[in-house]
Short mmCIF file of C-alpha atoms in Angstrom, two decimals:
data_model
loop_
_atom_site.label_atom_id
_atom_site.label_comp_id
_atom_site.label_asym_id
_atom_site.label_seq_id
_atom_site.Cartn_x
_atom_site.Cartn_y
_atom_site.Cartn_z
CA MET A 8 3.26 34.43 -110.12
CA ASN A 9 6.39 32.87 -111.39
CA PRO A 10 7.37 29.11 -112.40
CA ILE A 11 10.44 29.11 -110.12
CA ASP A 12 8.18 30.57 -107.03
CA THR A 13 5.29 28.06 -108.12
CA HIS A 14 7.59 25.32 -107.76
CA LYS A 15 9.21 26.80 -104.61
CA LEU A 16 5.55 26.64 -103.50
CA THR A 17 4.80 23.48 -104.53
CA ILE A 18 7.67 21.45 -102.77
CA ILE A 19 7.02 23.42 -99.17
CA LEU A 20 3.89 22.34 -99.25
CA GLU A 21 4.17 18.82 -100.26
CA ASP A 22 7.32 18.57 -97.94
CA SER A 23 4.33 19.72 -94.64
CA SER A 24 1.54 17.11 -96.53
CA GLU A 25 3.86 14.19 -96.40
CA ASN A 26 4.68 15.45 -92.57
CA LEU A 27 1.27 16.27 -91.28
CA ALA A 28 0.55 12.55 -93.48
CA PHE A 29 3.03 10.79 -90.92
CA LEU A 30 1.51 12.59 -88.10
CA HIS A 31 -1.66 11.86 -88.92
CA SER A 32 -0.84 8.01 -88.85
CA ILE A 33 0.46 8.32 -85.14
CA LEU A 34 -2.64 6.58 -82.50
CA PRO A 35 -3.57 9.28 -80.00
CA GLN A 36 -3.39 6.83 -77.63
CA ASP A 37 0.64 7.66 -78.10
CA ASP A 38 0.72 11.12 -77.56
CA LEU A 39 2.86 12.37 -75.85
CA SER A 40 1.11 14.96 -74.19
CA SER A 41 -1.71 13.36 -73.35
CA GLU A 42 0.82 10.46 -71.68
CA LEU A 43 2.40 13.17 -69.97
CA ALA A 44 -0.74 15.01 -68.77
CA GLY A 45 -1.74 12.00 -67.12
CA TYR A 46 1.34 10.74 -65.91
CA GLU A 47 1.57 13.82 -64.11
CA ILE A 48 -2.75 13.44 -62.80
CA SER A 49 -1.62 10.35 -61.77
CA LYS A 50 1.17 11.32 -59.52
CA LEU A 51 -0.22 13.81 -57.86
CA LEU A 52 -3.72 11.57 -57.20
CA LYS A 53 -1.21 8.93 -55.82
CA LYS A 54 0.52 11.61 -54.40
CA GLN A 55 -3.30 12.85 -52.98
CA LYS A 56 -4.30 9.63 -51.14
CA ASN A 57 -0.90 9.17 -49.66
CA LEU A 58 -1.07 12.72 -47.76
CA GLU A 59 -4.44 12.04 -46.79
CA ASN A 60 -3.83 8.42 -45.65
CA SER A 61 -1.09 10.16 -43.50
CA TYR A 62 -3.70 13.12 -42.21
CA ALA A 63 -5.78 10.28 -41.31
CA GLU A 64 -2.92 8.82 -38.97
CA LEU A 65 -1.95 11.73 -37.69
CA VAL A 66 -5.66 12.69 -36.83
CA ASN A 67 -6.53 9.37 -35.15
CA LEU A 68 -2.25 9.78 -33.40
CA ARG A 69 -3.36 13.16 -32.31
CA THR A 70 -6.89 11.96 -30.58
CA SER A 71 -4.81 8.77 -28.83
CA LEU A 72 -2.45 10.78 -27.17
CA THR A 73 -3.74 12.01 -23.79
CA GLY A 74 -2.49 13.13 -20.32
CA ILE A 75 0.99 15.36 -19.64
CA GLN A 76 3.28 12.72 -20.03
CA ASN A 77 2.66 12.57 -23.89
CA LYS A 78 2.09 16.74 -24.16
CA GLN A 79 5.85 16.56 -26.98
CA LYS A 80 4.29 14.37 -28.52
CA LEU A 81 1.63 15.19 -29.08
CA ASN A 82 2.43 19.31 -30.34
CA GLU A 83 4.86 17.20 -32.87
CA THR A 84 2.00 14.96 -34.44
CA GLN A 85 0.62 18.41 -34.03
CA VAL A 86 2.90 20.57 -36.53
CA LYS A 87 3.18 17.03 -38.43
CA ILE A 88 -0.65 17.64 -39.09
CA VAL A 89 -0.32 21.41 -39.72
CA ASP A 90 2.70 20.55 -42.87
CA VAL A 91 0.63 17.24 -44.17
CA ALA A 92 -2.00 20.35 -44.16
CA GLN A 93 -0.31 22.58 -46.02
CA LYS A 94 1.25 20.06 -48.36
CA LEU A 95 -2.81 18.44 -48.84
CA LYS A 96 -3.47 22.16 -50.42
CA GLU A 97 -1.32 22.34 -52.37
CA SER A 98 -1.44 18.80 -53.76
CA THR A 99 -5.57 19.58 -54.30
CA LYS A 100 -4.72 23.04 -56.02
CA LYS A 101 -2.26 21.34 -58.22
CA LEU A 102 -5.19 18.71 -59.41
CA CYS A 103 -7.68 21.53 -59.89
CA ARG A 104 -5.51 23.00 -62.24
CA LEU A 105 -4.78 20.31 -64.73
CA PHE A 106 -8.07 18.80 -64.24
CA LYS A 107 -8.91 22.84 -65.73
CA GLU A 108 -6.52 22.68 -68.34
CA ASN A 109 -7.11 19.45 -69.13
CA PRO A 110 -10.75 18.50 -68.98
CA ASN A 111 -10.70 15.65 -71.85
CA LEU A 112 -7.86 14.27 -72.98
CA GLU A 113 -9.17 11.52 -75.31
CA ASN A 114 -11.70 14.35 -77.18
CA ASP A 115 -8.82 17.04 -77.34
CA ALA A 116 -6.87 14.28 -79.08
CA LEU A 117 -9.12 13.45 -81.32
CA LYS A 118 -9.82 17.19 -82.95
CA VAL A 119 -5.96 17.79 -82.53
CA GLN A 120 -6.76 14.80 -85.35
CA ARG A 121 -9.29 16.20 -86.97
CA ASP A 122 -8.01 19.63 -86.95
CA ARG A 123 -4.54 17.66 -89.05
CA GLN A 124 -7.35 16.15 -91.54
CA LYS A 125 -8.89 19.33 -93.06
CA PHE A 126 -5.14 20.77 -92.68
CA MET A 127 -4.38 17.98 -94.68
CA GLU A 128 -7.74 18.67 -97.56
CA VAL A 129 -6.21 22.52 -97.50
CA ILE A 130 -3.19 22.19 -97.91
CA GLU A 131 -3.26 19.43 -101.36
CA ASN A 132 -5.89 21.49 -102.65
CA LEU A 133 -3.54 24.76 -102.12
CA ILE A 134 -1.06 22.16 -104.18
CA LEU A 135 -3.64 21.63 -106.62
CA MET A 136 -4.25 25.55 -107.62
CA VAL A 137 -0.86 25.90 -107.13
CA GLN A 138 -0.35 23.80 -110.08
CA ASN A 139 -3.44 24.67 -112.36
CA ASN A 140 -1.62 28.67 -111.32
CA THR A 141 -5.75 29.47 -109.88
CA MET A 142 -4.17 31.27 -106.85
CA ASN A 143 -7.26 33.90 -106.83
CA LYS A 144 -9.42 31.19 -105.79
CA PHE A 145 -7.76 29.84 -103.45
CA GLN A 146 -7.18 33.92 -102.18
CA ASN A 147 -11.38 34.16 -102.12
CA LEU A 148 -11.64 30.95 -100.64
CA THR A 149 -9.55 32.09 -98.02
CA THR A 150 -11.00 35.30 -98.15
CA GLN A 151 -14.86 33.85 -98.19
CA GLU A 152 -13.65 31.70 -94.88
CA LEU A 153 -12.72 34.54 -92.98
CA GLU A 154 -15.51 36.78 -93.60
CA ASP A 155 -17.06 32.57 -92.56
CA GLN A 156 -14.96 32.87 -88.73
CA ASP A 157 -16.41 36.83 -88.81
CA LYS A 158 -19.65 36.19 -89.27
CA LEU A 159 -18.68 33.29 -86.96
CA ARG A 160 -16.93 34.98 -84.24
CA LYS A 161 -19.48 37.45 -84.82
CA LEU A 162 -22.52 34.93 -83.77
CA ILE A 163 -20.49 33.89 -81.35
CA PHE A 164 -20.15 37.14 -79.89
CA ARG A 165 -24.06 37.47 -80.15
CA GLU A 166 -24.82 34.07 -78.37
CA LYS A 167 -22.60 35.23 -75.74
CA GLU A 168 -24.30 38.39 -75.27
CA LEU A 169 -27.66 37.52 -75.63
CA TYR A 170 -26.12 33.93 -73.15
CA GLN A 171 -25.16 36.58 -70.65
CA GLU A 172 -28.84 38.02 -71.07
CA ILE A 173 -30.42 35.07 -70.30
CA LYS A 174 -28.55 34.77 -67.54
CA LYS A 175 -29.16 37.93 -65.91
CA LEU A 176 -32.81 37.70 -66.49
CA CYS A 177 -32.99 34.86 -65.42
CA LYS A 178 -30.59 35.89 -62.32
CA GLU A 179 -34.07 38.66 -62.33
CA ILE A 180 -37.16 36.35 -62.94
CA GLN A 181 -35.22 34.30 -59.31
CA GLU A 182 -34.92 37.43 -57.31
CA GLU A 183 -38.73 38.50 -58.72
CA ASN A 184 -39.43 35.15 -58.03
CA LYS A 185 -37.76 34.62 -54.66
CA GLU A 186 -39.43 38.73 -53.91
CA TYR A 187 -42.56 37.58 -54.91
CA ASP A 188 -42.38 34.45 -52.42
CA ASN A 189 -41.00 36.00 -49.48
CA GLU A 190 -44.15 38.58 -50.64
CA GLN A 191 -46.58 35.83 -50.76
CA LYS A 192 -44.67 34.29 -47.69
CA GLU A 193 -45.33 38.15 -44.77
CA THR A 194 -48.90 38.21 -47.22
CA ASN A 195 -49.77 34.83 -45.18
CA LEU A 196 -47.95 36.18 -42.61
CA LYS A 197 -50.31 38.82 -41.99
CA ILE A 198 -53.13 36.96 -42.92
CA GLN A 199 -52.34 34.58 -40.04
CA HIS A 200 -51.66 37.21 -37.84
CA LEU A 201 -55.32 38.99 -39.07
CA LYS A 202 -57.60 36.20 -38.94
CA GLU A 203 -55.95 35.48 -34.84
CA ARG A 204 -56.33 38.82 -34.85
CA LEU A 205 -60.02 38.45 -35.57
CA LEU A 206 -60.29 35.46 -33.64
CA TYR A 207 -59.47 36.88 -30.20
CA LYS A 208 -61.33 39.77 -31.65
CA ARG A 209 -64.93 38.10 -31.76
CA ASN A 210 -64.19 36.40 -28.42
CA ARG A 211 -63.60 39.52 -27.15
CA ALA A 212 -66.55 41.05 -28.79
CA PHE A 213 -68.11 37.71 -26.87
CA ILE A 214 -67.36 38.28 -23.81
CA LYS A 215 -67.63 41.74 -23.56
CA ASN A 216 -71.53 41.48 -24.96
CA GLN A 217 -72.16 39.06 -22.28
CA TYR A 218 -70.84 41.34 -19.75
CA ARG A 219 -71.83 44.26 -20.71
CA GLU A 220 -76.06 43.00 -20.66
CA LYS A 221 -74.48 41.41 -16.96
CA GLU A 222 -73.72 44.93 -16.44
CA THR A 223 -76.56 46.69 -18.46
CA LYS A 224 -79.37 44.21 -16.26
CA ALA A 225 -77.93 45.17 -13.33
CA GLN A 226 -77.57 48.54 -14.28
CA GLU A 227 -81.09 48.78 -14.59
CA GLY A 228 -82.11 47.45 -10.93
CA THR A 229 -79.63 50.09 -10.11
CA LEU A 230 -81.35 52.63 -11.75
CA ASP A 231 -84.87 51.32 -10.81
CA ARG A 232 -84.47 51.27 -6.72
CA MET A 233 -82.91 54.96 -7.21
CA TYR A 234 -85.73 56.49 -9.37
CA GLU A 235 -88.00 54.78 -6.38
CA TRP A 236 -85.88 55.99 -4.31
CA ASP A 237 -85.91 59.35 -6.09
CA GLN A 238 -89.64 59.35 -6.56
CA LYS A 239 -90.14 58.83 -2.54
CA LEU A 240 -88.18 61.94 -2.04
CA LEU A 241 -89.98 64.04 -4.89
CA LYS A 242 -93.44 63.06 -2.99
CA ASP A 243 -91.72 64.25 0.73
CA GLN A 244 -90.48 67.29 -0.70
CA ILE A 245 -93.46 68.51 -2.47
CA LYS A 246 -95.20 67.68 0.98
CA ASN A 247 -93.12 70.15 2.46
CA MET A 248 -93.91 72.55 -0.89
CA HIS A 249 -97.94 72.21 0.03
CA ASN A 250 -96.78 73.26 3.95
CA LYS A 251 -94.49 76.07 2.59
CA ILE A 252 -96.87 77.40 -0.01
CA GLU A 253 -99.92 77.85 3.19
CA THR A 254 -97.05 78.71 5.44
CA GLU A 255 -96.20 81.81 2.87
CA ASN A 256 -100.03 82.72 2.38
CA LEU A 257 -100.49 82.81 5.85
CA VAL A 258 -97.21 85.15 6.22
CA TYR A 259 -97.66 86.26 2.80
CA ALA A 260 -101.39 88.21 4.09
CA GLU A 261 -100.36 89.59 7.31
CA LEU A 262 -97.41 91.25 5.76
CA ARG A 263 -99.59 92.43 3.02
CA GLU A 264 -101.67 93.97 6.59
CA PHE A 265 -98.41 95.37 7.29
CA LEU A 266 -97.12 97.06 4.95
CA ILE A 267 -100.73 98.94 4.12
CA SER A 268 -100.58 100.39 7.76
CA LYS A 269 -96.76 100.92 6.89
CA GLU A 270 -97.27 102.99 3.87
CA GLU A 271 -99.87 105.01 5.26
CA LYS A 272 -97.27 105.87 8.20
CA ILE A 273 -94.59 107.06 5.54
CA ARG A 274 -97.62 109.42 3.35
CA GLN A 275 -98.14 110.84 6.55
CA GLN A 276 -94.48 111.42 7.59
CA ASN A 277 -94.11 112.80 3.77
CA GLU A 278 -96.53 115.01 4.19
CA GLU A 279 -95.15 116.59 6.81
CA TRP A 280 -91.53 116.00 5.52
CA ASP A 281 -92.57 118.35 2.78
CA ARG A 282 -94.40 121.11 5.11
CA LEU A 283 -90.74 121.05 7.22
CA LEU A 284 -89.13 120.69 3.49
CA ASN A 285 -90.75 124.70 1.84
CA THR A 286 -90.39 125.76 5.02
CA LYS A 287 -86.70 125.10 5.17
CA LYS A 288 -86.54 126.88 1.87
CA GLN A 289 -88.16 129.72 2.30
CA GLN A 290 -85.45 130.72 5.45
CA LEU A 291 -82.44 129.14 3.36
CA GLU A 292 -83.60 131.33 -0.01
CA ASP A 293 -83.63 134.46 2.29
CA GLN A 294 -80.87 133.35 3.91
CA ILE A 295 -79.20 133.58 0.49
CA GLU A 296 -80.84 136.63 -0.34
CA GLU A 297 -78.62 138.11 2.76
CA LEU A 298 -75.30 136.44 1.86
CA ARG A 299 -76.05 138.65 -1.86
CA LYS A 300 -76.32 141.44 -0.18
CA GLN A 301 -73.25 141.04 1.32
CA LYS A 302 -71.61 139.88 -1.09
CA ASP A 303 -71.74 142.66 -3.01
CA ARG A 304 -70.72 145.05 0.59
CA ASP A 305 -67.57 143.02 0.25
CA VAL A 306 -66.88 143.31 -2.69
CA GLU A 307 -67.25 146.81 -2.93
CA GLU A 308 -65.15 147.17 -0.48
CA LEU A 309 -62.49 145.04 -1.53
CA GLU A 310 -62.33 146.83 -4.91
CA LYS A 311 -61.55 150.02 -2.31
CA LEU A 312 -58.38 147.70 -0.49
CA ARG A 313 -57.72 146.89 -4.06
CA GLN A 314 -56.91 150.77 -4.61
CA ARG A 315 -55.21 151.02 -1.84
CA ASP A 316 -52.99 148.79 -1.87
CA GLN A 317 -51.74 150.03 -5.34
CA GLU A 318 -51.47 153.24 -4.03
CA GLU A 319 -49.38 151.31 -1.03
CA ARG A 320 -47.44 149.62 -3.13
CA GLU A 321 -46.23 152.40 -5.78
CA GLN A 322 -45.83 154.54 -2.83
CA LYS A 323 -43.03 151.65 -1.79
CA ASP A 324 -41.43 150.92 -4.85
CA GLU A 325 -40.77 155.09 -5.09
CA ARG A 326 -39.22 154.57 -1.37
CA ASP A 327 -37.10 151.34 -2.79
CA ARG A 328 -36.05 153.46 -5.86
CA GLN A 329 -34.53 156.39 -3.68
CA GLU A 330 -33.29 153.72 -1.17
CA ILE A 331 -31.44 151.96 -4.41
CA LEU A 332 -30.14 155.33 -6.32
CA GLU A 333 -28.85 156.45 -2.77
CA ALA A 334 -26.89 152.76 -2.44
CA GLN A 335 -25.65 153.13 -5.30
CA GLN A 336 -24.69 156.52 -4.54
CA LYS A 337 -22.88 155.81 -1.65
CA GLN A 338 -21.13 152.47 -2.55
CA GLN A 339 -19.60 154.80 -5.66
CA ASP A 340 -18.23 157.33 -2.99
CA GLU A 341 -17.53 154.19 -0.62
CA LEU A 342 -15.21 153.13 -4.42
CA ASN A 343 -13.85 156.55 -4.70
CA GLN A 344 -12.30 157.12 -1.76
CA ILE A 345 -11.08 153.17 -1.17
CA ARG A 346 -9.52 154.18 -4.51
CA LEU A 347 -8.00 158.21 -4.29
CA ASP A 348 -6.81 156.02 -0.54
CA ASN A 349 -5.21 153.57 -3.09
CA ALA A 350 -3.73 156.07 -4.63
CA ILE A 351 -2.43 158.53 -1.65
CA LYS A 352 -0.83 155.26 -0.10
CA LEU A 353 1.10 154.20 -3.69
CA ILE A 354 2.15 157.67 -3.61
CA GLN A 355 3.45 157.55 0.17
CA ILE A 356 5.06 154.40 -0.98
CA GLU A 357 7.16 155.85 -3.61
CA TYR A 358 8.10 158.35 -2.45
CA GLN A 359 9.55 155.99 0.90
CA GLU A 360 11.58 154.58 -2.24
CA TRP A 361 12.89 157.67 -3.77
CA LYS A 362 13.85 158.86 -0.59
CA LEU A 363 15.25 155.69 0.49
CA GLY A 364 17.11 155.82 -2.48
CA GLY A 365 18.76 159.37 -1.95
CA GLY A 366 17.16 161.57 -3.56
CA GLY A 367 17.24 164.49 -0.92
CA LYS A 368 20.81 164.33 -0.79
CA LYS A 369 21.19 164.08 -4.58
CA LYS A 370 18.92 167.34 -3.92
CA ARG A 371 20.87 168.94 -1.65
CA LYS A 372 23.94 169.14 -3.48
CA GLY A 373 23.09 170.46 -6.13
CA GLY A 374 21.60 173.37 -3.98
CA LYS A 375 24.92 174.97 -2.59
CA LYS A 376 26.55 174.63 -6.08
CA LYS A 377 23.80 177.87 -7.00
CA LYS A 378 24.13 179.18 -3.86
CA LYS A 379 27.66 180.46 -5.02
#
């Protein structure tokens, strides 16, 4: 850097340092921006308080206005309440915005003073470096500071990411804890429900067992009485069976004697039937022999009749053939006669037409000429 530029830069930096020193000499409470922000907030708070008091008075007035005669005043009061509520809402929004933009005015003023002091020190160091012609050192410091700021920015960004991850993990932990609590509640409810069901089942099983014991005793008594009755019935049945067996034995003996006599009688009848069967068989064999002979005679007679019938059929066929030929000849003669008659009629018709056409006159004239 040439001396002129160095001198110009030194003058500019010294002027800036003097201005900053003057600003630094001003007290924090003399900061106009802080005063303006505080004045605006105080004004809005006062207005907010007045609006709240007006809203409370109007609400109390609305509650006191009852009856038909106060209906118009009630409507007017209701309109005023709506208007005041709208203004109160807008004032609250402005206050929230101001508090958000100026969360802590005193701390902001102190921070401005510290930053200004630090900037003044940097300018003084820069003036010394310019005067000593060591701008490279300032460039290195600036580069180092920028790198530190970049690292700081990266660290801040990383810190934000970690904060978001931690927040996300905390949220997941809360959700898992909530799910665990819900599951634990559900499990406890299920356990309670199962305990109640178990107690109910136990009581029911105890009552059922008592009822079954009583029912079993009653069934045993009933079965004993039924068995005694069945035993009595079986004894009566056995007695009846013995009586029936004795009766059956008596009937069997009588039936056996009857069957023996019946068998002897049937055997005699069977012998008689065999004798009659042999006699009848011989008669039938004789009849069969006679019928066989008659069959042979009939077969011979049938053969003769067949031969005669064959001869008669041949003669009949010959006569039929002769009659057919005669009929065909007669039909042919009749057809020829019809053709002849038709030809004669045709000739007669043509002759009549020729005659009517004057054929005879012409012939007659020609004959006269020939005669001359």
